[in-house]
PDB file of C-alpha atoms in Angstrom:
ATOM      1  CA  MET A 123     -12.994  24.554 -14.410  1.00  0.00           C
ATOM      2  CA  LYS A 124      -9.492  23.859 -15.652  1.00  0.00           C
ATOM      3  CA  THR A 125      -9.577  20.338 -14.221  1.00  0.00           C
ATOM      4  CA  ILE A 126     -12.935  19.592 -15.816  1.00  0.00           C
ATOM      5  CA  GLY A 127     -11.611  20.899 -19.116  1.00  0.00           C
ATOM      6  CA  ILE A 128      -8.659  18.551 -18.952  1.00  0.00           C
ATOM      7  CA  LEU A 129     -10.964  15.648 -18.192  1.00  0.00           C
ATOM      8  CA  LEU A 130     -13.138  16.501 -21.178  1.00  0.00           C
ATOM      9  CA  VAL A 131     -10.084  16.469 -23.421  1.00  0.00           C
ATOM     10  CA  MET A 132      -9.210  13.051 -22.009  1.00  0.00           C
ATOM     11  CA  LEU A 133     -12.729  11.857 -22.728  1.00  0.00           C
ATOM     12  CA  VAL A 134     -12.446  12.793 -26.376  1.00  0.00           C
ATOM     13  CA  GLY A 135      -9.225  10.804 -26.623  1.00  0.00           C
ATOM     14  CA  VAL A 136     -10.269   7.569 -24.936  1.00  0.00           C
ATOM     15  CA  ALA A 137     -14.058   7.384 -24.809  1.00  0.00           C
ATOM     16  CA  CYS A 138     -14.172   5.457 -28.086  1.00  0.00           C
ATOM     17  CA  SER A 139     -12.224   2.568 -26.559  1.00  0.00           C
ATOM     18  CA  SER A 140     -13.311   1.271 -23.169  1.00  0.00           C
ATOM     19  CA  GLU A 141     -10.584  -1.405 -23.093  1.00  0.00           C
ATOM     20  CA  PRO A 142      -6.840  -0.767 -23.355  1.00  0.00           C
ATOM     21  CA  THR A 143      -4.407  -2.386 -25.738  1.00  0.00           C
ATOM     22  CA  ILE A 144      -2.232  -4.606 -23.546  1.00  0.00           C
ATOM     23  CA  THR A 145       0.872  -6.523 -24.579  1.00  0.00           C
ATOM     24  CA  LYS A 146       2.224  -9.740 -23.067  1.00  0.00           C
ATOM     25  CA  ASP A 147       5.168  -7.757 -21.652  1.00  0.00           C
ATOM     26  CA  MET A 148       2.899  -5.866 -19.244  1.00  0.00           C
ATOM     27  CA  LEU A 149       1.689  -6.991 -15.838  1.00  0.00           C
ATOM     28  CA  ASP A 150      -1.818  -6.185 -17.128  1.00  0.00           C
ATOM     29  CA  GLY A 151      -1.576  -8.735 -19.943  1.00  0.00           C
ATOM     30  CA  GLY A 152      -2.249 -11.938 -18.020  1.00  0.00           C
ATOM     31  CA  THR A 153       1.187 -13.367 -18.863  1.00  0.00           C
ATOM     32  CA  LEU A 154       3.339 -11.741 -16.190  1.00  0.00           C
ATOM     33  CA  PHE A 155       2.351 -12.386 -12.582  1.00  0.00           C
ATOM     34  CA  ASP A 156       3.683 -11.338  -9.213  1.00  0.00           C
ATOM     35  CA  PRO A 157       6.309 -13.898  -8.112  1.00  0.00           C
ATOM     36  CA  SER A 158       4.565 -14.365  -4.756  1.00  0.00           C
ATOM     37  CA  ILE A 159       1.815 -16.217  -6.624  1.00  0.00           C
ATOM     38  CA  TYR A 160       4.281 -18.873  -7.787  1.00  0.00           C
ATOM     39  CA  LYS A 161       6.290 -19.127  -4.572  1.00  0.00           C
ATOM     40  CA  PRO A 162       4.318 -17.697  -1.645  1.00  0.00           C
ATOM     41  CA  GLU A 163       6.777 -19.243   0.808  1.00  0.00           C
ATOM     42  CA  ASN A 164       9.398 -16.756  -0.414  1.00  0.00           C
ATOM     43  CA  TYR A 165       7.157 -13.835   0.571  1.00  0.00           C
ATOM     44  CA  LEU A 166       4.809 -14.868   3.371  1.00  0.00           C
ATOM     45  CA  VAL A 167       6.000 -15.961   6.795  1.00  0.00           C
ATOM     46  CA  SER A 168       2.804 -17.985   7.256  1.00  0.00           C
ATOM     47  CA  LYS A 169       3.789 -20.093   4.240  1.00  0.00           C
ATOM     48  CA  ALA A 170       7.518 -20.243   4.962  1.00  0.00           C
ATOM     49  CA  ILE A 171       7.167 -21.156   8.657  1.00  0.00           C
ATOM     50  CA  PRO A 172       3.599 -22.437   9.148  1.00  0.00           C
ATOM     51  CA  ASN A 173       4.500 -24.287  12.368  1.00  0.00           C
ATOM     52  CA  PRO A 174       6.895 -22.019  14.264  1.00  0.00           C
ATOM     53  CA  THR A 175       8.906 -23.094  17.255  1.00  0.00           C
ATOM     54  CA  PRO A 176       8.195 -21.180  20.488  1.00  0.00           C
ATOM     55  CA  GLU A 177      11.268 -19.046  19.769  1.00  0.00           C
ATOM     56  CA  GLN A 178      10.138 -18.281  16.207  1.00  0.00           C
ATOM     57  CA  ALA A 179       6.615 -17.477  17.402  1.00  0.00           C
ATOM     58  CA  ARG A 180       8.033 -14.771  19.678  1.00  0.00           C
ATOM     59  CA  LYS A 181      10.084 -13.190  16.885  1.00  0.00           C
ATOM     60  CA  PRO A 182       8.699  -9.906  15.461  1.00  0.00           C
ATOM     61  CA  VAL A 183       6.883 -10.311  12.153  1.00  0.00           C
ATOM     62  CA  LEU A 184       6.376  -7.306   9.862  1.00  0.00           C
ATOM     63  CA  ILE A 185       3.593  -7.529   7.276  1.00  0.00           C
ATOM     64  CA  ALA A 186       4.493  -5.149   4.419  1.00  0.00           C
ATOM     65  CA  CYS A 187       1.629  -4.086   2.132  1.00  0.00           C
ATOM     66  CA  HIS A 188       1.947  -2.232  -1.183  1.00  0.00           C
ATOM     67  CA  GLY A 189      -0.160   0.441  -2.841  1.00  0.00           C
ATOM     68  CA  TYR A 190      -2.838   0.649  -5.514  1.00  0.00           C
ATOM     69  CA  THR A 191      -1.723  -0.810  -8.906  1.00  0.00           C
ATOM     70  CA  ALA A 192       1.550  -2.018  -7.354  1.00  0.00           C
ATOM     71  CA  THR A 193       2.885  -5.449  -6.367  1.00  0.00           C
ATOM     72  CA  THR A 194       5.178  -7.011  -3.778  1.00  0.00           C
ATOM     73  CA  PHE A 195       7.986  -5.340  -5.745  1.00  0.00           C
ATOM     74  CA  GLU A 196       7.267  -2.161  -3.789  1.00  0.00           C
ATOM     75  CA  TRP A 197       8.904  -3.630  -0.673  1.00  0.00           C
ATOM     76  CA  ASP A 198      11.642  -5.718  -2.335  1.00  0.00           C
ATOM     77  CA  GLU A 199      14.240  -3.119  -1.345  1.00  0.00           C
ATOM     78  CA  LEU A 200      13.305  -3.470   2.305  1.00  0.00           C
ATOM     79  CA  ARG A 201      13.781  -7.236   2.053  1.00  0.00           C
ATOM     80  CA  THR A 202      17.160  -6.750   0.370  1.00  0.00           C
ATOM     81  CA  TRP A 203      18.202  -4.163   2.963  1.00  0.00           C
ATOM     82  CA  ALA A 204      17.208  -6.496   5.820  1.00  0.00           C
ATOM     83  CA  ALA A 205      18.743  -9.602   4.242  1.00  0.00           C
ATOM     84  CA  GLY A 206      20.695 -11.652   6.748  1.00  0.00           C
ATOM     85  CA  ARG A 207      18.873 -10.317   9.787  1.00  0.00           C
ATOM     86  CA  THR A 208      17.718 -12.995  12.198  1.00  0.00           C
ATOM     87  CA  ASP A 209      15.876 -10.738  14.641  1.00  0.00           C
ATOM     88  CA  LEU A 210      12.721 -10.190  12.534  1.00  0.00           C
ATOM     89  CA  LEU A 211      10.610 -11.844   9.857  1.00  0.00           C
ATOM     90  CA  LEU A 212       9.106 -10.093   6.816  1.00  0.00           C
ATOM     91  CA  SER A 213       5.839 -10.928   5.051  1.00  0.00           C
ATOM     92  CA  GLN A 214       5.281  -9.179   1.712  1.00  0.00           C
ATOM     93  CA  VAL A 215       1.552  -9.306   1.012  1.00  0.00           C
ATOM     94  CA  LEU A 216       0.126  -9.094  -2.500  1.00  0.00           C
ATOM     95  CA  LEU A 217      -3.154  -7.180  -2.309  1.00  0.00           C
ATOM     96  CA  GLY A 218      -6.203  -8.974  -3.660  1.00  0.00           C
ATOM     97  CA  GLY A 219      -6.864  -8.417  -7.356  1.00  0.00           C
ATOM     98  CA  HIS A 220      -3.306  -7.174  -7.915  1.00  0.00           C
ATOM     99  CA  GLY A 221      -0.326  -8.761  -9.637  1.00  0.00           C
ATOM    100  CA  ARG A 222      -2.382 -10.947 -11.932  1.00  0.00           C
ATOM    101  CA  SER A 223      -4.271  -9.595 -14.958  1.00  0.00           C
ATOM    102  CA  TYR A 224      -6.118  -6.457 -15.984  1.00  0.00           C
ATOM    103  CA  ASP A 225      -9.432  -8.310 -15.886  1.00  0.00           C
ATOM    104  CA  GLU A 226      -8.888  -9.581 -12.333  1.00  0.00           C
ATOM    105  CA  PHE A 227      -7.800  -6.138 -11.220  1.00  0.00           C
ATOM    106  CA  LYS A 228     -10.822  -4.550 -12.902  1.00  0.00           C
ATOM    107  CA  LYS A 229     -13.233  -6.854 -11.036  1.00  0.00           C
ATOM    108  CA  SER A 230     -11.631  -6.379  -7.611  1.00  0.00           C
ATOM    109  CA  THR A 231     -13.009  -4.207  -4.812  1.00  0.00           C
ATOM    110  CA  TRP A 232     -11.135  -2.463  -2.033  1.00  0.00           C
ATOM    111  CA  HIS A 233     -12.453  -5.150   0.301  1.00  0.00           C
ATOM    112  CA  ASP A 234     -10.690  -7.710  -1.934  1.00  0.00           C
ATOM    113  CA  TRP A 235      -7.458  -5.713  -1.720  1.00  0.00           C
ATOM    114  CA  GLN A 236      -7.724  -5.610   2.058  1.00  0.00           C
ATOM    115  CA  ALA A 237      -8.596  -9.298   2.447  1.00  0.00           C
ATOM    116  CA  ALA A 238      -5.054 -10.346   1.532  1.00  0.00           C
ATOM    117  CA  ILE A 239      -3.780  -8.434   4.573  1.00  0.00           C
ATOM    118  CA  THR A 240      -6.284  -9.932   6.989  1.00  0.00           C
ATOM    119  CA  ASP A 241      -5.708 -13.409   5.555  1.00  0.00           C
ATOM    120  CA  GLU A 242      -1.994 -13.248   6.358  1.00  0.00           C
ATOM    121  CA  TYR A 243      -2.643 -11.677   9.753  1.00  0.00           C
ATOM    122  CA  ALA A 244      -5.128 -14.434  10.646  1.00  0.00           C
ATOM    123  CA  ARG A 245      -2.773 -17.200   9.481  1.00  0.00           C
ATOM    124  CA  LEU A 246       0.082 -15.804  11.564  1.00  0.00           C
ATOM    125  CA  GLU A 247      -2.126 -15.406  14.611  1.00  0.00           C
ATOM    126  CA  LYS A 248      -3.503 -18.949  14.237  1.00  0.00           C
ATOM    127  CA  ALA A 249       0.040 -20.330  13.905  1.00  0.00           C
ATOM    128  CA  GLY A 250       0.936 -18.726  17.238  1.00  0.00           C
ATOM    129  CA  TYR A 251       2.957 -15.666  16.239  1.00  0.00           C
ATOM    130  CA  GLN A 252       2.710 -13.196  19.107  1.00  0.00           C
ATOM    131  CA  ASN A 253       4.470 -10.074  17.851  1.00  0.00           C
ATOM    132  CA  ILE A 254       3.005  -8.786  14.576  1.00  0.00           C
ATOM    133  CA  SER A 255       3.425  -5.303  13.092  1.00  0.00           C
ATOM    134  CA  LEU A 256       1.993  -3.739   9.939  1.00  0.00           C
ATOM    135  CA  LEU A 257       3.676  -1.602   7.283  1.00  0.00           C
ATOM    136  CA  GLY A 258       1.631   0.005   4.520  1.00  0.00           C
ATOM    137  CA  SER A 259       2.492   2.272   1.615  1.00  0.00           C
ATOM    138  CA  SER A 260       0.072   4.609  -0.139  1.00  0.00           C
ATOM    139  CA  THR A 261      -3.364   2.958  -0.461  1.00  0.00           C
ATOM    140  CA  SER A 262      -2.416   0.211   1.995  1.00  0.00           C
ATOM    141  CA  GLY A 263      -2.178   2.975   4.570  1.00  0.00           C
ATOM    142  CA  ALA A 264      -5.869   3.651   4.045  1.00  0.00           C
ATOM    143  CA  LEU A 265      -6.651  -0.072   4.147  1.00  0.00           C
ATOM    144  CA  LEU A 266      -4.848  -0.436   7.486  1.00  0.00           C
ATOM    145  CA  MET A 267      -6.557   2.602   9.005  1.00  0.00           C
ATOM    146  CA  GLU A 268      -9.933   1.202   7.962  1.00  0.00           C
ATOM    147  CA  LEU A 269      -9.089  -2.100   9.658  1.00  0.00           C
ATOM    148  CA  VAL A 270      -8.456  -0.294  12.936  1.00  0.00           C
ATOM    149  CA  ALA A 271     -11.561   1.889  12.616  1.00  0.00           C
ATOM    150  CA  SER A 272     -13.808  -1.077  11.796  1.00  0.00           C
ATOM    151  CA  GLY A 273     -12.741  -2.916  14.946  1.00  0.00           C
ATOM    152  CA  TYR A 274     -10.918  -5.768  13.205  1.00  0.00           C
ATOM    153  CA  PHE A 275      -8.376  -6.024  16.034  1.00  0.00           C
ATOM    154  CA  ALA A 276     -10.926  -5.793  18.863  1.00  0.00           C
ATOM    155  CA  ASN A 277     -10.879  -9.532  19.617  1.00  0.00           C
ATOM    156  CA  ARG A 278      -7.469 -10.337  18.193  1.00  0.00           C
ATOM    157  CA  THR A 279      -3.837 -10.011  19.106  1.00  0.00           C
ATOM    158  CA  ALA A 280      -3.251  -6.313  18.477  1.00  0.00           C
ATOM    159  CA  PRO A 281      -0.415  -5.260  16.189  1.00  0.00           C
ATOM    160  CA  ARG A 282       2.666  -4.005  18.029  1.00  0.00           C
ATOM    161  CA  THR A 283       2.993  -1.022  15.697  1.00  0.00           C
ATOM    162  CA  ILE A 284       1.496   0.304  12.458  1.00  0.00           C
ATOM    163  CA  LEU A 285       3.837   2.161  10.108  1.00  0.00           C
ATOM    164  CA  LEU A 286       2.556   4.157   7.123  1.00  0.00           C
ATOM    165  CA  VAL A 287       4.722   5.411   4.264  1.00  0.00           C
ATOM    166  CA  ASP A 288       3.051   8.132   2.188  1.00  0.00           C
ATOM    167  CA  PRO A 289      -0.476   7.031   3.143  1.00  0.00           C
ATOM    168  CA  ILE A 290      -3.181   8.510   0.971  1.00  0.00           C
ATOM    169  CA  VAL A 291      -6.270  10.151   2.448  1.00  0.00           C
ATOM    170  CA  ILE A 292      -6.469  13.161   0.134  1.00  0.00           C
ATOM    171  CA  PRO A 293      -5.132  12.595  -3.408  1.00  0.00           C
ATOM    172  CA  SER A 294      -2.819  15.214  -4.877  1.00  0.00           C
ATOM    173  CA  ASP A 295      -4.725  14.818  -8.148  1.00  0.00           C
ATOM    174  CA  LYS A 296      -8.167  16.170  -7.304  1.00  0.00           C
ATOM    175  CA  THR A 297      -9.725  14.721 -10.482  1.00  0.00           C
ATOM    176  CA  LEU A 298     -10.185  11.433  -8.616  1.00  0.00           C
ATOM    177  CA  SER A 299     -13.270  12.960  -7.004  1.00  0.00           C
ATOM    178  CA  LEU A 300     -14.872  13.160 -10.462  1.00  0.00           C
ATOM    179  CA  VAL A 301     -14.318   9.520 -11.390  1.00  0.00           C
ATOM    180  CA  LYS A 302     -17.904   8.507 -10.537  1.00  0.00           C
ATOM    181  CA  VAL A 303     -19.198  11.008 -13.078  1.00  0.00           C
ATOM    182  CA  PHE A 304     -16.669  10.591 -15.884  1.00  0.00           C
ATOM    183  CA  GLY A 305     -15.268   7.133 -15.109  1.00  0.00           C
ATOM    184  CA  PRO A 306     -17.766   5.073 -17.133  1.00  0.00           C
ATOM    185  CA  MET A 307     -17.016   7.223 -20.192  1.00  0.00           C
ATOM    186  CA  LEU A 308     -13.262   7.050 -19.659  1.00  0.00           C
ATOM    187  CA  GLY A 309     -13.107   3.288 -19.252  1.00  0.00           C
ATOM    188  CA  TYR A 310      -9.543   3.435 -17.964  1.00  0.00           C
ATOM    189  CA  VAL A 311      -6.656   5.817 -17.328  1.00  0.00           C
ATOM    190  CA  GLU A 312      -3.181   5.100 -18.658  1.00  0.00           C
ATOM    191  CA  THR A 313      -0.196   5.969 -16.480  1.00  0.00           C
ATOM    192  CA  ASN A 314       3.103   7.324 -17.722  1.00  0.00           C
ATOM    193  CA  GLN A 315       5.703   4.758 -16.711  1.00  0.00           C
ATOM    194  CA  THR A 316       8.647   2.894 -18.189  1.00  0.00           C
ATOM    195  CA  ALA A 317       8.583  -0.521 -19.849  1.00  0.00           C
ATOM    196  CA  ALA A 318      10.447  -1.913 -16.836  1.00  0.00           C
ATOM    197  CA  GLU A 319       7.774  -0.550 -14.487  1.00  0.00           C
ATOM    198  CA  ASP A 320       5.087  -2.111 -16.708  1.00  0.00           C
ATOM    199  CA  LYS A 321       6.241  -5.493 -15.429  1.00  0.00           C
ATOM    200  CA  VAL A 322       5.549  -4.708 -11.760  1.00  0.00           C
ATOM    201  CA  TYR A 323       2.895  -1.944 -11.843  1.00  0.00           C
ATOM    202  CA  TYR A 324      -0.364  -1.803 -13.771  1.00  0.00           C
ATOM    203  CA  ARG A 325      -0.021   0.595 -16.663  1.00  0.00           C
ATOM    204  CA  PHE A 326      -3.798   0.852 -17.054  1.00  0.00           C
ATOM    205  CA  ARG A 327      -6.117   1.838 -14.233  1.00  0.00           C
ATOM    206  CA  PRO A 328      -9.701   0.644 -14.822  1.00  0.00           C
ATOM    207  CA  GLN A 329     -12.258   3.248 -13.856  1.00  0.00           C
ATOM    208  CA  GLU A 330     -13.956   0.617 -11.688  1.00  0.00           C
ATOM    209  CA  THR A 331     -10.865   0.392  -9.476  1.00  0.00           C
ATOM    210  CA  LEU A 332     -10.511   4.175  -9.363  1.00  0.00           C
ATOM    211  CA  GLN A 333     -14.069   4.284  -8.046  1.00  0.00           C
ATOM    212  CA  GLU A 334     -13.139   1.658  -5.451  1.00  0.00           C
ATOM    213  CA  LEU A 335     -10.168   3.765  -4.401  1.00  0.00           C
ATOM    214  CA  GLN A 336     -12.401   6.814  -4.068  1.00  0.00           C
ATOM    215  CA  ASN A 337     -14.905   4.789  -2.022  1.00  0.00           C
ATOM    216  CA  LEU A 338     -12.154   3.615   0.329  1.00  0.00           C
ATOM    217  CA  LEU A 339     -10.782   7.122   0.837  1.00  0.00           C
ATOM    218  CA  THR A 340     -14.280   8.449   1.555  1.00  0.00           C
ATOM    219  CA  VAL A 341     -14.740   5.799   4.261  1.00  0.00           C
ATOM    220  CA  VAL A 342     -11.358   6.571   5.819  1.00  0.00           C
ATOM    221  CA  ARG A 343     -11.924  10.336   5.813  1.00  0.00           C
ATOM    222  CA  LYS A 344     -15.213   9.826   7.653  1.00  0.00           C
ATOM    223  CA  ASP A 345     -13.483   7.495  10.128  1.00  0.00           C
ATOM    224  CA  LEU A 346     -10.813  10.110  10.798  1.00  0.00           C
ATOM    225  CA  GLU A 347     -13.455  12.786  11.312  1.00  0.00           C
ATOM    226  CA  LYS A 348     -15.128  10.607  13.947  1.00  0.00           C
ATOM    227  CA  GLY A 349     -11.791   9.720  15.517  1.00  0.00           C
ATOM    228  CA  ILE A 350      -9.901   6.430  15.448  1.00  0.00           C
ATOM    229  CA  ARG A 351      -8.425   4.844  18.585  1.00  0.00           C
ATOM    230  CA  LEU A 352      -5.572   2.378  18.239  1.00  0.00           C
ATOM    231  CA  PRO A 353      -5.790  -0.937  20.114  1.00  0.00           C
ATOM    232  CA  PRO A 354      -4.105  -1.037  23.537  1.00  0.00           C
ATOM    233  CA  GLY A 355      -0.348  -1.392  23.246  1.00  0.00           C
ATOM    234  CA  CYS A 356      -0.280  -0.364  19.584  1.00  0.00           C
ATOM    235  CA  SER A 357       1.632   2.645  18.259  1.00  0.00           C
ATOM    236  CA  LEU A 358       1.482   4.327  14.852  1.00  0.00           C
ATOM    237  CA  LYS A 359       3.924   6.405  12.836  1.00  0.00           C
ATOM    238  CA  VAL A 360       3.481   8.192   9.508  1.00  0.00           C
ATOM    239  CA  TYR A 361       6.423   8.877   7.193  1.00  0.00           C
ATOM    240  CA  LYS A 362       5.223  11.502   4.708  1.00  0.00           C
ATOM    241  CA  SER A 363       6.960  12.927   1.664  1.00  0.00           C
ATOM    242  CA  SER A 364       6.639  16.711   1.818  1.00  0.00           C
ATOM    243  CA  LYS A 365       6.123  17.155  -1.948  1.00  0.00           C
ATOM    244  CA  ASP A 366       4.197  13.992  -2.756  1.00  0.00           C
ATOM    245  CA  PRO A 367       2.725  14.017  -6.296  1.00  0.00           C
ATOM    246  CA  SER A 368       0.107  11.352  -5.465  1.00  0.00           C
ATOM    247  CA  ALA A 369      -0.886  11.670  -1.801  1.00  0.00           C
ATOM    248  CA  ASP A 370      -1.456  15.243  -0.696  1.00  0.00           C
ATOM    249  CA  PRO A 371       0.695  15.986   2.383  1.00  0.00           C
ATOM    250  CA  VAL A 372      -2.479  17.181   4.130  1.00  0.00           C
ATOM    251  CA  SER A 373      -3.185  13.449   4.463  1.00  0.00           C
ATOM    252  CA  ALA A 374      -0.614  13.364   7.272  1.00  0.00           C
ATOM    253  CA  VAL A 375      -2.364  16.246   9.042  1.00  0.00           C
ATOM    254  CA  LEU A 376      -5.716  14.448   8.905  1.00  0.00           C
ATOM    255  CA  ILE A 377      -4.152  11.282  10.296  1.00  0.00           C
ATOM    256  CA  TYR A 378      -2.419  13.183  13.095  1.00  0.00           C
ATOM    257  CA  LYS A 379      -5.692  14.878  14.056  1.00  0.00           C
ATOM    258  CA  GLY A 380      -7.872  11.812  13.552  1.00  0.00           C
ATOM    259  CA  ILE A 381      -5.942   8.950  15.181  1.00  0.00           C
ATOM    260  CA  SER A 382      -4.812   8.588  18.770  1.00  0.00           C
ATOM    261  CA  THR A 383      -3.369   5.821  20.909  1.00  0.00           C
ATOM    262  CA  ALA A 384      -5.578   3.805  23.247  1.00  0.00           C
ATOM    263  CA  ASP A 385      -4.742   6.229  26.069  1.00  0.00           C
ATOM    264  CA  GLY A 386      -5.482   9.305  23.973  1.00  0.00           C
ATOM    265  CA  GLN A 387      -1.937  10.278  22.992  1.00  0.00           C
ATOM    266  CA  PRO A 388      -1.142  11.610  19.498  1.00  0.00           C
ATOM    267  CA  VAL A 389       0.529   9.450  16.889  1.00  0.00           C
ATOM    268  CA  THR A 390       3.913  10.282  15.381  1.00  0.00           C
ATOM    269  CA  VAL A 391       4.290  12.012  12.006  1.00  0.00           C
ATOM    270  CA  GLU A 392       7.615  12.644  10.274  1.00  0.00           C
ATOM    271  CA  LEU A 393       7.799  14.826   7.168  1.00  0.00           C
ATOM    272  CA  ILE A 394      10.425  13.653   4.701  1.00  0.00           C
ATOM    273  CA  ASP A 395      12.195  16.078   2.362  1.00  0.00           C
ATOM    274  CA  SER A 396      11.239  14.281  -0.844  1.00  0.00           C
ATOM    275  CA  ASP A 397       9.243  14.821  -4.026  1.00  0.00           C
ATOM    276  CA  LEU A 398       8.625  11.083  -4.543  1.00  0.00           C
ATOM    277  CA  HIS A 399       5.516   9.077  -3.766  1.00  0.00           C
ATOM    278  CA  VAL A 400       6.440   6.003  -1.711  1.00  0.00           C
ATOM    279  CA  TYR A 401       9.958   7.392  -1.433  1.00  0.00           C
ATOM    280  CA  THR A 402      11.182   4.089   0.014  1.00  0.00           C
ATOM    281  CA  ARG A 403      10.916   2.494  -3.452  1.00  0.00           C
ATOM    282  CA  LEU A 404      13.850   3.667  -5.574  1.00  0.00           C
ATOM    283  CA  ASN A 405      14.466   0.800  -7.989  1.00  0.00           C
ATOM    284  CA  LEU A 406      13.412   1.592 -11.585  1.00  0.00           C
ATOM    285  CA  ARG A 407      13.188   5.321 -10.821  1.00  0.00           C
ATOM    286  CA  SER A 408      15.306   7.757 -12.793  1.00  0.00           C
ATOM    287  CA  ASN A 409      17.433  10.513 -11.281  1.00  0.00           C
ATOM    288  CA  VAL A 410      17.638   9.003  -7.800  1.00  0.00           C
ATOM    289  CA  THR A 411      19.681  11.331  -5.597  1.00  0.00           C
ATOM    290  CA  ALA A 412      21.930  10.808  -2.610  1.00  0.00           C
ATOM    291  CA  THR A 413      19.201  12.380  -0.481  1.00  0.00           C
ATOM    292  CA  ASP A 414      16.705   9.813  -1.772  1.00  0.00           C
ATOM    293  CA  ARG A 415      19.081   7.016  -0.764  1.00  0.00           C
ATOM    294  CA  ALA A 416      19.637   8.559   2.644  1.00  0.00           C
ATOM    295  CA  ASN A 417      15.878   8.950   3.195  1.00  0.00           C
ATOM    296  CA  GLN A 418      15.295   5.310   2.315  1.00  0.00           C
ATOM    297  CA  THR A 419      18.035   4.020   4.621  1.00  0.00           C
ATOM    298  CA  ALA A 420      16.940   6.238   7.515  1.00  0.00           C
ATOM    299  CA  THR A 421      13.323   5.084   7.175  1.00  0.00           C
ATOM    300  CA  PHE A 422      14.219   1.392   6.905  1.00  0.00           C
ATOM    301  CA  THR A 423      16.375   1.786  10.012  1.00  0.00           C
ATOM    302  CA  ASP A 424      13.621   3.551  11.958  1.00  0.00           C
ATOM    303  CA  ILE A 425      11.026   0.977  10.888  1.00  0.00           C
ATOM    304  CA  THR A 426      13.241  -1.826  12.166  1.00  0.00           C
ATOM    305  CA  VAL A 427      13.882  -0.073  15.486  1.00  0.00           C
ATOM    306  CA  ARG A 428      10.147   0.381  16.057  1.00  0.00           C
ATOM    307  CA  VAL A 429       9.280  -3.191  15.123  1.00  0.00           C
ATOM    308  CA  LEU A 430      11.941  -4.570  17.465  1.00  0.00           C
ATOM    309  CA  ARG A 431      10.912  -2.480  20.501  1.00  0.00           C
TER     310      ARG A 431
END
């Protein structure tokens, strides 16, 4: 009842305006775009090295995918941390509908978001890359699990490993389940973020995309209930913040119970002592602690070890 009451108060405040007021300084405004749109070769291995040598084709490639309302910025710190390494290649994928304008985001579906991942995977596979791994944060975790469950990798080169940072299956904010009822009246939901974050994250969340997120999570929960088997030779690890304000930590439990390796073994789950969502992204956050820095470094190190196995 309390949650519904809060939603009703929100409705009174925003129902009169179904479209937000967006400035040119926001990612939503259609003026600022994700830099991968201008220079994809700086972000995608398939664009940077479209015709790899046999040695390059054998090198591990990690496709890093961001979360809902985010951009490639979410994995910039991993790229910076790994700068100078010659033993792996990093592709930062911009999800479909993201990083452009509010209108494009509003019209996008979760299938559009996911298509950017499969497009890069297919290009790498066609170019001859033999060792591909996947890294997803938040909503990309759900997108990657759905790919496995739907059989996308059945007739393809299987990923070496799938790594999920704060994947969302159950939202911490339970009002998302009511978006189908109240969403059309709300129009959009505004997030509380800084002006600097406005340039790399959508400030306004169209109710249409919230419904798409809810649809995706419903599909993934059903997949986990049925049971998901990883492709042969593929491993999976979850890194989960223990006090996540966006993705309920029970998400990790559902993944652990719902996914197994091809030979029936459990996947790996590590709980991280953190109260951040996507704790590996620290830039533009306030009050970052030494523990936050240590968590980020430890996770980046572990990700690299697993990709290079």
